[in-house]
Tab-separated table of C-alpha atoms and ligand atoms in Angstrom:
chain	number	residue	atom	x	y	z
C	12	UNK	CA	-6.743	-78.187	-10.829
C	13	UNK	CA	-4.926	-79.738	-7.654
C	14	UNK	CA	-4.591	-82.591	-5.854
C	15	UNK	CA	-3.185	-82.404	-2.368
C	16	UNK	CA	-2.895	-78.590	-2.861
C	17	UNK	CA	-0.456	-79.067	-5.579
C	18	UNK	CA	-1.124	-77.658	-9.394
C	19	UNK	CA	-1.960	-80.298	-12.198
C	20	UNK	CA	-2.761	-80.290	-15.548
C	21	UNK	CA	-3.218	-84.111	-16.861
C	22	UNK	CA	-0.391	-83.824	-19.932
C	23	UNK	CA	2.263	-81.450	-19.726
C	24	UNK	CA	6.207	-81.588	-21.309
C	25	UNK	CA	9.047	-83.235	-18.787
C	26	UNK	CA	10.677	-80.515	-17.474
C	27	UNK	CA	14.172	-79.756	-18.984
C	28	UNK	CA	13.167	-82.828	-21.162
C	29	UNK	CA	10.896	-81.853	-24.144
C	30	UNK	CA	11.103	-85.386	-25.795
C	31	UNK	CA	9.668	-86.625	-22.913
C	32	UNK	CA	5.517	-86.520	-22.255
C	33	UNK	CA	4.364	-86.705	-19.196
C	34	UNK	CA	0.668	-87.562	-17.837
C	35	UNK	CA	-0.808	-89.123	-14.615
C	36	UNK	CA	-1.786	-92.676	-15.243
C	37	UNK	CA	-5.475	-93.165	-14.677
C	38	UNK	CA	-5.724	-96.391	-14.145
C	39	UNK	CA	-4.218	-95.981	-10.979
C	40	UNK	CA	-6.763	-93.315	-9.463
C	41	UNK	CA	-7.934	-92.784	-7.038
C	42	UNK	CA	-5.871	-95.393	-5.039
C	43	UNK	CA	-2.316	-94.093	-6.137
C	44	UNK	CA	-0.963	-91.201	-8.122
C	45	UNK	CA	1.397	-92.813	-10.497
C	46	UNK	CA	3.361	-90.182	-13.502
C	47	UNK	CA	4.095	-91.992	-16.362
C	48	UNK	CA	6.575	-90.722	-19.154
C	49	UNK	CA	5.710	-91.573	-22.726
C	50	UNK	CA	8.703	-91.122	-24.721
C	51	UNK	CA	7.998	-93.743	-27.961
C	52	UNK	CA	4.872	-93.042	-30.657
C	53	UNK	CA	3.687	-96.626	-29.202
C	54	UNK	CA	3.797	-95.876	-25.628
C	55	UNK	CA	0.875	-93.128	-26.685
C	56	UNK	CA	-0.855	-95.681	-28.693
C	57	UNK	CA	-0.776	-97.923	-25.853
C	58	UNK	CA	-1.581	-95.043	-23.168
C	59	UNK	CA	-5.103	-93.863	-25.529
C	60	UNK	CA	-5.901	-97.847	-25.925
C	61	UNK	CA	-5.347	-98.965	-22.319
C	62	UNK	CA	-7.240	-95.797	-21.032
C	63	UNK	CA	-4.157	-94.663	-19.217
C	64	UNK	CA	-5.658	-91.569	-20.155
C	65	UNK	CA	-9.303	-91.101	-21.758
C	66	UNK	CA	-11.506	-88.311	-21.970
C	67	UNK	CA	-12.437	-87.049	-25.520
C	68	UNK	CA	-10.073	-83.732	-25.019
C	69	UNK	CA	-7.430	-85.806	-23.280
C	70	UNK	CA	-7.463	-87.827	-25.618
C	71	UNK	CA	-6.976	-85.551	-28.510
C	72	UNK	CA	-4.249	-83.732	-26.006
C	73	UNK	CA	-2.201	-86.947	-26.066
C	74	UNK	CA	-2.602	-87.976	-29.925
C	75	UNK	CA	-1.235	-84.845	-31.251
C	76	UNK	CA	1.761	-85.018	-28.908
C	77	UNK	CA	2.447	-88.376	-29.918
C	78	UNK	CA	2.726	-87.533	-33.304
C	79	UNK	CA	4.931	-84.600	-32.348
C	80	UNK	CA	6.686	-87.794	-31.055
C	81	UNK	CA	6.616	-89.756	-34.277
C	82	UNK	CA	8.021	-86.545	-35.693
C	83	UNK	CA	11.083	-86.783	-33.345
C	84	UNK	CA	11.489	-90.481	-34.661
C	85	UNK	CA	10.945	-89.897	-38.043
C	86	UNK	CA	13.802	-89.689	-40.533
C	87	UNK	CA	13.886	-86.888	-42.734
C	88	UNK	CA	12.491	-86.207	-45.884
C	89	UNK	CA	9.701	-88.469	-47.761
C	90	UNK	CA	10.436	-91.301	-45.694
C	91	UNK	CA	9.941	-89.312	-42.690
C	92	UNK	CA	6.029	-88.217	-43.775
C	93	UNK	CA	5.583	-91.581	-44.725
C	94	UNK	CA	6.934	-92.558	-40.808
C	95	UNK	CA	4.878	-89.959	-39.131
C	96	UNK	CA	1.498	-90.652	-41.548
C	97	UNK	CA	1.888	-94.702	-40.249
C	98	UNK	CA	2.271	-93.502	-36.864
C	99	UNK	CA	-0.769	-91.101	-37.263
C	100	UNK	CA	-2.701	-94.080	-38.121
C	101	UNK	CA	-1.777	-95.845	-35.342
C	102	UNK	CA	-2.904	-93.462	-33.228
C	103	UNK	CA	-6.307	-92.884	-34.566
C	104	UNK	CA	-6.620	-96.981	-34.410
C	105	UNK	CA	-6.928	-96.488	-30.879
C	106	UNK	CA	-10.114	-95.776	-29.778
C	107	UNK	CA	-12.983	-95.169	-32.330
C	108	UNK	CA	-15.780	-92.993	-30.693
C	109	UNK	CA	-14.154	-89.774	-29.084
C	110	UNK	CA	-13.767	-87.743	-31.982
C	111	UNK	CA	-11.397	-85.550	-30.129
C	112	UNK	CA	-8.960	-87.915	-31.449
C	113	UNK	CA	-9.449	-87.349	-35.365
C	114	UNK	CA	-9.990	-83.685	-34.755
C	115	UNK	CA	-7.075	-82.537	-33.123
C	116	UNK	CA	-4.596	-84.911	-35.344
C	117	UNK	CA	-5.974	-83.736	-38.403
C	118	UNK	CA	-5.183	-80.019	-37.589
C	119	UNK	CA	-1.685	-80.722	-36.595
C	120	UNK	CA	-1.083	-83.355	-39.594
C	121	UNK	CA	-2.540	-80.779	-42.103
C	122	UNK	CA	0.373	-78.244	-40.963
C	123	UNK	CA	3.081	-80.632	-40.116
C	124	UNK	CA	2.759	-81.776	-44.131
C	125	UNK	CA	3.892	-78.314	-44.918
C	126	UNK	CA	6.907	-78.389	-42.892
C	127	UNK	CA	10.021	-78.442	-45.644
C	128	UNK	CA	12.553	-80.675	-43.242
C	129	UNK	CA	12.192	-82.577	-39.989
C	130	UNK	CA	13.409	-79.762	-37.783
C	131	UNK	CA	10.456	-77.519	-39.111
C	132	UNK	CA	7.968	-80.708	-38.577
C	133	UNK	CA	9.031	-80.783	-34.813
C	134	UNK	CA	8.644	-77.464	-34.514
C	135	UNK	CA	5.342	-77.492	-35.558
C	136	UNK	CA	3.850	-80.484	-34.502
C	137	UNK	CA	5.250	-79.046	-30.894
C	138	UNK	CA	4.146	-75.344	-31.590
C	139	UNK	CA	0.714	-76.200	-32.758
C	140	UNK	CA	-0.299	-79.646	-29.745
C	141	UNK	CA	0.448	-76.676	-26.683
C	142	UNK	CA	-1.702	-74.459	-28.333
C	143	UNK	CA	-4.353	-76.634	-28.821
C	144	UNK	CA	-3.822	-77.746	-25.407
C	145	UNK	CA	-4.287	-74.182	-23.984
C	146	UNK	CA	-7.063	-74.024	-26.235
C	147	UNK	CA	-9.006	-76.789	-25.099
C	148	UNK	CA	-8.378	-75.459	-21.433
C	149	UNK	CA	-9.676	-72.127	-21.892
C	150	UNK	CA	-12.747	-74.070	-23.878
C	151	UNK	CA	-13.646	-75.793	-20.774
C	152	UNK	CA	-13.156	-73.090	-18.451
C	153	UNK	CA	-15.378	-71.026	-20.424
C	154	UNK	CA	-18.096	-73.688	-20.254
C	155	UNK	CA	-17.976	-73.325	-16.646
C	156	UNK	CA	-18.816	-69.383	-17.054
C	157	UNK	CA	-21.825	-70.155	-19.280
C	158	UNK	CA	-22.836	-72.996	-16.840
C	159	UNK	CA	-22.426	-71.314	-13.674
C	160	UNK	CA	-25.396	-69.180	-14.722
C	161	UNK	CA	-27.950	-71.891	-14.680
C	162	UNK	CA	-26.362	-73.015	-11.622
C	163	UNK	CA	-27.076	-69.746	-9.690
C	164	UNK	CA	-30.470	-69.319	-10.948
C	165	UNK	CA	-31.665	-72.904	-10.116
C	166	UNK	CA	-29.918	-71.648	-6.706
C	167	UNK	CA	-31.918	-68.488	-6.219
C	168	UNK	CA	-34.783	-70.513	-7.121
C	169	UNK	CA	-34.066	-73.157	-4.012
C	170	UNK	CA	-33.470	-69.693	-1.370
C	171	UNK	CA	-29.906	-70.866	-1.495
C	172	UNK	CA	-30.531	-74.271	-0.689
C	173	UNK	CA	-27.701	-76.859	-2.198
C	174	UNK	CA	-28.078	-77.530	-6.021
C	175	UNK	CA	-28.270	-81.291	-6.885
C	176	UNK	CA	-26.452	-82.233	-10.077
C	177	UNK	CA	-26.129	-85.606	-11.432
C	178	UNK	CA	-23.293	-86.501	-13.620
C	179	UNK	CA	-22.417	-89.592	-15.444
C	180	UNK	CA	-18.819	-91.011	-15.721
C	181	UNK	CA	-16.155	-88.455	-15.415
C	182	UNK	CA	-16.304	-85.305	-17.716
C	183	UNK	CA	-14.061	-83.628	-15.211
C	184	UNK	CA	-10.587	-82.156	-15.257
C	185	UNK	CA	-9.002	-85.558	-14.920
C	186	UNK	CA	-10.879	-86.258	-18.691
C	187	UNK	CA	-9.836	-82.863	-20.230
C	188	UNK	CA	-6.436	-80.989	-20.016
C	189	UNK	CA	-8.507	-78.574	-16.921
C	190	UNK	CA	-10.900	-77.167	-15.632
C	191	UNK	CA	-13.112	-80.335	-16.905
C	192	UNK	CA	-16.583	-79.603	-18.957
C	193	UNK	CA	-19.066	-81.375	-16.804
C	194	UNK	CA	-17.105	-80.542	-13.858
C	195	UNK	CA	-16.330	-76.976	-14.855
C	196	UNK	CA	-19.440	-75.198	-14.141
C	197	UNK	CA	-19.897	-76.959	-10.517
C	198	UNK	CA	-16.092	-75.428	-9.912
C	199	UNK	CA	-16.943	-72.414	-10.998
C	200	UNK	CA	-20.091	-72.345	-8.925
C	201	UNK	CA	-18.509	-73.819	-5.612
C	202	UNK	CA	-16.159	-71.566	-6.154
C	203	UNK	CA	-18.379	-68.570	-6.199
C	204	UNK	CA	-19.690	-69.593	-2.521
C	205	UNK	CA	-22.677	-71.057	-4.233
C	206	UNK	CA	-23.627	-74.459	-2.520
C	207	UNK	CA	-23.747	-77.485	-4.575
C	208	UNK	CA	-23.674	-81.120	-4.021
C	209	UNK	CA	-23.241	-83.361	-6.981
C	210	UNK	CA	-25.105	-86.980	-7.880
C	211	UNK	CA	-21.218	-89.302	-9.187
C	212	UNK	CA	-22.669	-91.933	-10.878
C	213	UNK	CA	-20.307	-94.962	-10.124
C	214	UNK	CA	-20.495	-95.939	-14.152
C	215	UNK	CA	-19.808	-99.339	-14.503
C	216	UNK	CA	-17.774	-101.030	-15.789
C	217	UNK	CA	-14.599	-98.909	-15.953
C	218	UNK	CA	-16.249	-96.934	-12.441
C	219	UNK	CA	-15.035	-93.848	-13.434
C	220	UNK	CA	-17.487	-91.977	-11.800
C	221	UNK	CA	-16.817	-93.465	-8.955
C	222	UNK	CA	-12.591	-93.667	-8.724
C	223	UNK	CA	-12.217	-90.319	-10.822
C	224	UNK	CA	-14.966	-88.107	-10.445
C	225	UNK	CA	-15.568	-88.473	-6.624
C	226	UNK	CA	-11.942	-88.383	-6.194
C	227	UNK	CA	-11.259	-84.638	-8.091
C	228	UNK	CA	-14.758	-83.617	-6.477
C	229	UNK	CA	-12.980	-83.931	-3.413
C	230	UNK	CA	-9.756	-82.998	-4.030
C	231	UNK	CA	-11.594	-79.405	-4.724
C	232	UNK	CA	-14.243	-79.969	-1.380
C	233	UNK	CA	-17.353	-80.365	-3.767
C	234	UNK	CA	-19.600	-82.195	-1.402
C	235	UNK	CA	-20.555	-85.020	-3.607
C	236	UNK	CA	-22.159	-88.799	-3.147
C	237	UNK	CA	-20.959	-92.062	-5.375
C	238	UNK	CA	-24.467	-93.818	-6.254
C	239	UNK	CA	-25.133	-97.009	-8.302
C	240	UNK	CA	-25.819	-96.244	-11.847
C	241	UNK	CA	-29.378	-97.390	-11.099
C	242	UNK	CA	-29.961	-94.808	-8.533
C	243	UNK	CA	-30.478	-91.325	-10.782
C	244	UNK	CA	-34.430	-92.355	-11.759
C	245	UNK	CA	-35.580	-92.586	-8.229
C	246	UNK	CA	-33.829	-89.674	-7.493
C	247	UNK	CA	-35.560	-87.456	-9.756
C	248	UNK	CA	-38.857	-89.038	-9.291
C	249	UNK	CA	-38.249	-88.277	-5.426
C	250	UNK	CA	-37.549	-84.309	-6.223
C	251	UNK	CA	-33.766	-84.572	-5.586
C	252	UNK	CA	-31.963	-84.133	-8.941
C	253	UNK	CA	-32.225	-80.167	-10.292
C	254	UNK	CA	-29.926	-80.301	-13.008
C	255	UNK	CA	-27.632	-83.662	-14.980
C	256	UNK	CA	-24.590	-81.939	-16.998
C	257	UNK	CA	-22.882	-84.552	-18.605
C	258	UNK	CA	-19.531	-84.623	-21.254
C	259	UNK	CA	-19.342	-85.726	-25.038
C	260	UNK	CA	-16.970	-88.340	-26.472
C	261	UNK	CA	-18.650	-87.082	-29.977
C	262	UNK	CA	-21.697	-84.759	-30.338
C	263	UNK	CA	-23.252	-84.664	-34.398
C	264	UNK	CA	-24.577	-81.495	-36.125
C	265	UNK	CA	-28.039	-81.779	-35.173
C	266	UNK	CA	-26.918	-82.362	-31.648
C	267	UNK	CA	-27.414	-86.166	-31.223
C	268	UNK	CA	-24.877	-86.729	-28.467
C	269	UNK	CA	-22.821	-90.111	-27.790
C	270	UNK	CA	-21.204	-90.114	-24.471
C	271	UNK	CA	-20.073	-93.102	-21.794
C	272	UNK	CA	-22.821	-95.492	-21.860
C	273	UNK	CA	-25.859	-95.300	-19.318
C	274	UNK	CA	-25.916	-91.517	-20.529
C	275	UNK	CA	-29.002	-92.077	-22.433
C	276	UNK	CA	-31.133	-94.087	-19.818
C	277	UNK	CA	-30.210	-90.923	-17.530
C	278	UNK	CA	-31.853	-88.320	-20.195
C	279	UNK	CA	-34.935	-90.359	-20.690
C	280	UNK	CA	-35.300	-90.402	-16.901
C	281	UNK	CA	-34.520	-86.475	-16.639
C	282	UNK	CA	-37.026	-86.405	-19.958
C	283	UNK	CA	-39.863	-88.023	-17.850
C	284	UNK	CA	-39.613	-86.273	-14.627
C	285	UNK	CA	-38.594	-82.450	-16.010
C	286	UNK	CA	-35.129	-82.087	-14.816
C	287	UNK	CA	-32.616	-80.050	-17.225
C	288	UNK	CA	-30.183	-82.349	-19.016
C	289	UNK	CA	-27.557	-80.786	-20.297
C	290	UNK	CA	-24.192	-81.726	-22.137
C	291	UNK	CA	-21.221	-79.516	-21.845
C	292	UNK	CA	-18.509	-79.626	-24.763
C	293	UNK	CA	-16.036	-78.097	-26.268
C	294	UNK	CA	-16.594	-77.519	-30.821
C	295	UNK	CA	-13.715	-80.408	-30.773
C	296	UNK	CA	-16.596	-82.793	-29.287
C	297	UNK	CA	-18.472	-81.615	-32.393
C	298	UNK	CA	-18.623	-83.765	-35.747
C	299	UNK	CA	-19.735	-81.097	-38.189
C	300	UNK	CA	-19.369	-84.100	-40.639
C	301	UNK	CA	-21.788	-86.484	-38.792
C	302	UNK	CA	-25.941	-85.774	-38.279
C	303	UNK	CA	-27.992	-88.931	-37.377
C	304	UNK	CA	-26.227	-90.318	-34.092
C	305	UNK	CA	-27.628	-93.167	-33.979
C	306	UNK	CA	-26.516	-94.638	-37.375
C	307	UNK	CA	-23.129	-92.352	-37.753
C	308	UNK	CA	-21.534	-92.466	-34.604
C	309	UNK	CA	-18.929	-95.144	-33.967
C	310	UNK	CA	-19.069	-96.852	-31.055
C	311	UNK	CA	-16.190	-98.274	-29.396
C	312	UNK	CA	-16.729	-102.197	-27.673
C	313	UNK	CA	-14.394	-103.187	-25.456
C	314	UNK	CA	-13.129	-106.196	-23.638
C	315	UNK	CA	-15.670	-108.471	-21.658
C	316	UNK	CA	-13.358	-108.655	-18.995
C	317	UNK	CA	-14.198	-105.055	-17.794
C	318	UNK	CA	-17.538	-106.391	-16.919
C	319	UNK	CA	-16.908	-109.317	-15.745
C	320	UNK	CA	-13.659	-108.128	-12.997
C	321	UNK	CA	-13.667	-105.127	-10.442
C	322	UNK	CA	-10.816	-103.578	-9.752
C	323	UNK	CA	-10.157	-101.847	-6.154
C	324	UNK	CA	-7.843	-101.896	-3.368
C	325	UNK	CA	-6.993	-104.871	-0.819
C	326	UNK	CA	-5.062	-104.448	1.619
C	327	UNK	CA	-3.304	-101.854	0.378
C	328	UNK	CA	-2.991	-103.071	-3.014
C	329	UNK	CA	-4.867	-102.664	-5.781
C	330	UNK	CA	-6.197	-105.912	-7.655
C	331	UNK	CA	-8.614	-107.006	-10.004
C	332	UNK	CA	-11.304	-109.634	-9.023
C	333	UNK	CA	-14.067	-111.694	-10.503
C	334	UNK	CA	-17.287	-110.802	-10.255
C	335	UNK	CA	-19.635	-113.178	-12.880
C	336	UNK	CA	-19.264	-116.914	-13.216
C	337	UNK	CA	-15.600	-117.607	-15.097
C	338	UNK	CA	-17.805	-118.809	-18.197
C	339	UNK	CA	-20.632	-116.092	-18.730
C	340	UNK	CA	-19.807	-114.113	-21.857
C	341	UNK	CA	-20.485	-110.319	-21.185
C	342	UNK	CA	-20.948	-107.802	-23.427
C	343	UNK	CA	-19.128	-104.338	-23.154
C	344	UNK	CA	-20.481	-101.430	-25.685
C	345	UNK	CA	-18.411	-98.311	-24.178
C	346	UNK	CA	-20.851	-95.898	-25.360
C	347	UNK	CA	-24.631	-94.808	-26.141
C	348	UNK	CA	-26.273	-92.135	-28.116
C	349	UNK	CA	-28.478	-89.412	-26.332
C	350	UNK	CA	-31.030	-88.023	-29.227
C	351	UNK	CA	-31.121	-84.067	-29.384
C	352	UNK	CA	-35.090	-84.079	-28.193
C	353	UNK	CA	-33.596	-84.951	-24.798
C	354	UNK	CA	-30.956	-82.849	-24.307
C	355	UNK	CA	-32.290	-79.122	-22.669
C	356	UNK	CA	-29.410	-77.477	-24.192
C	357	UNK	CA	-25.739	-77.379	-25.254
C	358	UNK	CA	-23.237	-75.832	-23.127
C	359	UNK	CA	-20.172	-75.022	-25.027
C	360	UNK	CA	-16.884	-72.255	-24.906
C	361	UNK	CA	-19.017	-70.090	-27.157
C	362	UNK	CA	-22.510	-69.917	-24.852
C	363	UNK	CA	-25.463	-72.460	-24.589
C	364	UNK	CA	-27.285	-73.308	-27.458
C	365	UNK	CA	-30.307	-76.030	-28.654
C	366	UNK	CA	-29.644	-79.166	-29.353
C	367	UNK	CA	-30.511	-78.774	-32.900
C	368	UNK	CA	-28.374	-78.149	-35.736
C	369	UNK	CA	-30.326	-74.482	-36.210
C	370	UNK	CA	-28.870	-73.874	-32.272
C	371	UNK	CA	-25.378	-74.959	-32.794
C	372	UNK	CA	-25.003	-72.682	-36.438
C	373	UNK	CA	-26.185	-70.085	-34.313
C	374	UNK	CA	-22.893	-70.662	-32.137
C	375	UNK	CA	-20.788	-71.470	-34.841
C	376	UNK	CA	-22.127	-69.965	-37.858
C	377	UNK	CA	-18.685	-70.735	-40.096
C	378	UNK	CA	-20.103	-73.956	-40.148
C	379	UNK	CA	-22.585	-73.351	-42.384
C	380	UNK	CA	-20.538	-73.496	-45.206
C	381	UNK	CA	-19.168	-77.580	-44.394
C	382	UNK	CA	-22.440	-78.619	-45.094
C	383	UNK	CA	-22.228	-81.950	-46.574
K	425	MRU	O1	-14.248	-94.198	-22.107
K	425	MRU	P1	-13.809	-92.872	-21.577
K	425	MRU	O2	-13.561	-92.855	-20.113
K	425	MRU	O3	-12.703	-92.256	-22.384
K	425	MRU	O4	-15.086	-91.995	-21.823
K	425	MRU	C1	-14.989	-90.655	-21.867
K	425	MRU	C2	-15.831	-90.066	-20.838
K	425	MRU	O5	-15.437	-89.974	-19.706
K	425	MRU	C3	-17.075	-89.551	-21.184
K	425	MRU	O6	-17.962	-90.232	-21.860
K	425	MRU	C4	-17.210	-88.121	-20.878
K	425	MRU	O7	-18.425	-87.915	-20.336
K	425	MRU	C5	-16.942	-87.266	-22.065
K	425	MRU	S1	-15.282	-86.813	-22.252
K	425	MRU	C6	-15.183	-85.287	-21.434
């Protein structure tokens, strides 16, 4: 996707420097476009941790190059797959609920084991992270495909008249590797000449609804309006939400779906006033392993002092300040679980499916057999 006209991915390899890993620091957005380079295994532990990049596929995007990274440090022979298992821990340490993260490390690990020296481990820890890279960016621009339909059908319903889509956080571009999987079908349909306007929910407490979202919206023109995260229930009572697409951070087999937190007051409210609600994910999102959401899904709880500071810009700068009294303890659960009876359907790279574990075999029927 671009910003200021200019093509970015969110990870790619330094140019004429492939020990170096580049991605755009997050933290930073939408206030100042800062590249960092991650060079060390621990400067990718510390980028996952300190949300210099998040997303579930980002995520996953960044872990396995970091352990191509730990492959570059590691010595050679045993010693060097004990090195690179350590730092595989490390990285999985990081953040507990995207499952993104386990996913993509565990396909790379499983090959890199079989490499017979450390020149065959680099090779394909780096041969296997781009193609799961280019994978995950073909997933989420083939949500957008599959999405775009209901899009253009809810549009020929309205005579043409803009489509209203709420989204919560951001499952756009800026979370993925491209494209986005929230953000991917809106693209695809603004793209198309099809008028849309989009609901950003600001998402509190890490706003990144409001600082990422809005900001790729319109770096692509998507007309689009930052509300409060209380806002989306009065909308839909009032008639003026059609559709919610939001992401996954880790979606189970019978399609219970965690995501940023706030997602599941949203469905109850689409739930109770008929609007679609639908989550968009790429089978990484998908923990064949997992089935009751509620009880199996980790969820990640974070620092108080995201609640209790906002960050933004003054005067040019941007700074953190306090919003609660210094000595109120606040309480910071990073995500919620969405049961599958809310959720109108699955949108994934392989077509749209219920959110029941009979919908998603039908999509991904070689599942059958990992039946635990
Ligand atoms: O805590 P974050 O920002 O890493 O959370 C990830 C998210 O943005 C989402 O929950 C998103 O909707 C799913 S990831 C495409």
């Amino acid at each position: 996707m671009k910003i200021d006209g200019q093509h970015f991915r969110t990870i790619w390899l330094k140019e004429n420097d492939p020990t170096t890993v580049q991605i755009i620091d997050q933290r930073f957005l939408p206030h100042k476009l800062i590249i960092e380079d991650l060079k060390k295994t621990e400067d990718f532990v510390n980028a996952i941790r300190e949300m210099h990049v998040r997303g579930a596929p980002l995520i996953g995007g960044t872990a396995v190059l970091g352990l191509y990274i730990a492959c570059l440090e590691a010595p050679d022979g045993e010693q060097g797959l004990n090195y690179i298992t350590e730092a595989l821990s490390r990285l999985r340490a990081t953040r507990p609920t995207a499952v993104d993260l386990f996913s993509w490390t565990e396909r790379v690990f499983q090959e890199v084991i079989k490499g017979q020296d450390k020149e065959e481990r680099i090779s394909i820890a780096l041969q296997m992270s781009k193609q799961l890279i280019e994978e995950s960016a073909e997933h989420c621009r083939m949500i957008g495909t599959y999405g775009f339909d209901l899009i253009k059908s809810i549009s020929e319903e309205n005579n043409g008249a803009p489509v209203n889509i709420l989204t919560h956080c951001n499952a756009g571009w800026i979370a993925c590797i491209d494209y986005g999987t929230a953000t991917s079908p809106i693209y695809a349909a603004h793209d198309a000449g099809i008028p849309v306007h989009v609901w950003v929910d600001e998402t509190r407490p890490r706003n990144q609804g409001a600082r990422l979202t809005a900001y790729e919206l319109g770096q692509h023109g998507v007309p689009h309006t930052v509300i409060v995260d209380n806002v989306g229930g009065h909308l839909m009572q009032h008639g003026m939400v059609d559709l919610v697409f939001v992401g996954s951070d880790r979606t189970t087999r019978q399609g219970d779906v965690a995501n940023k937190i706030g997602t599941y007051l949203k469905a109850l409210a689409a739930n109770d006033n008929n609007v679609p609600f639908y989550v968009t994910l790429p089978h990484s999102s998908i923990d064949w392993d997992l089935r009751d959401g509620l009880s199996e899904i980790p969820i990640e709880e974070r620092g108080s002092e995201e609640v209790k500071y906002i960050q933004g810009l003054v005067d040019g700068e941007i700074k953190k300040v306090l919003l609660t009294p210094p000595q109120s303890p606040a309480l910071n659960y990073g995500f919620d679980v969405t049961p599958a009876k809310y959720v109108t359907g699955i949108i994934t790279e392989r077509g749209i499916c219920e959110a029941s574990e009979e919908g998603l075999l039908k999509l991904y029927p070689e599942q059958q057999l990992a039946v635990k």
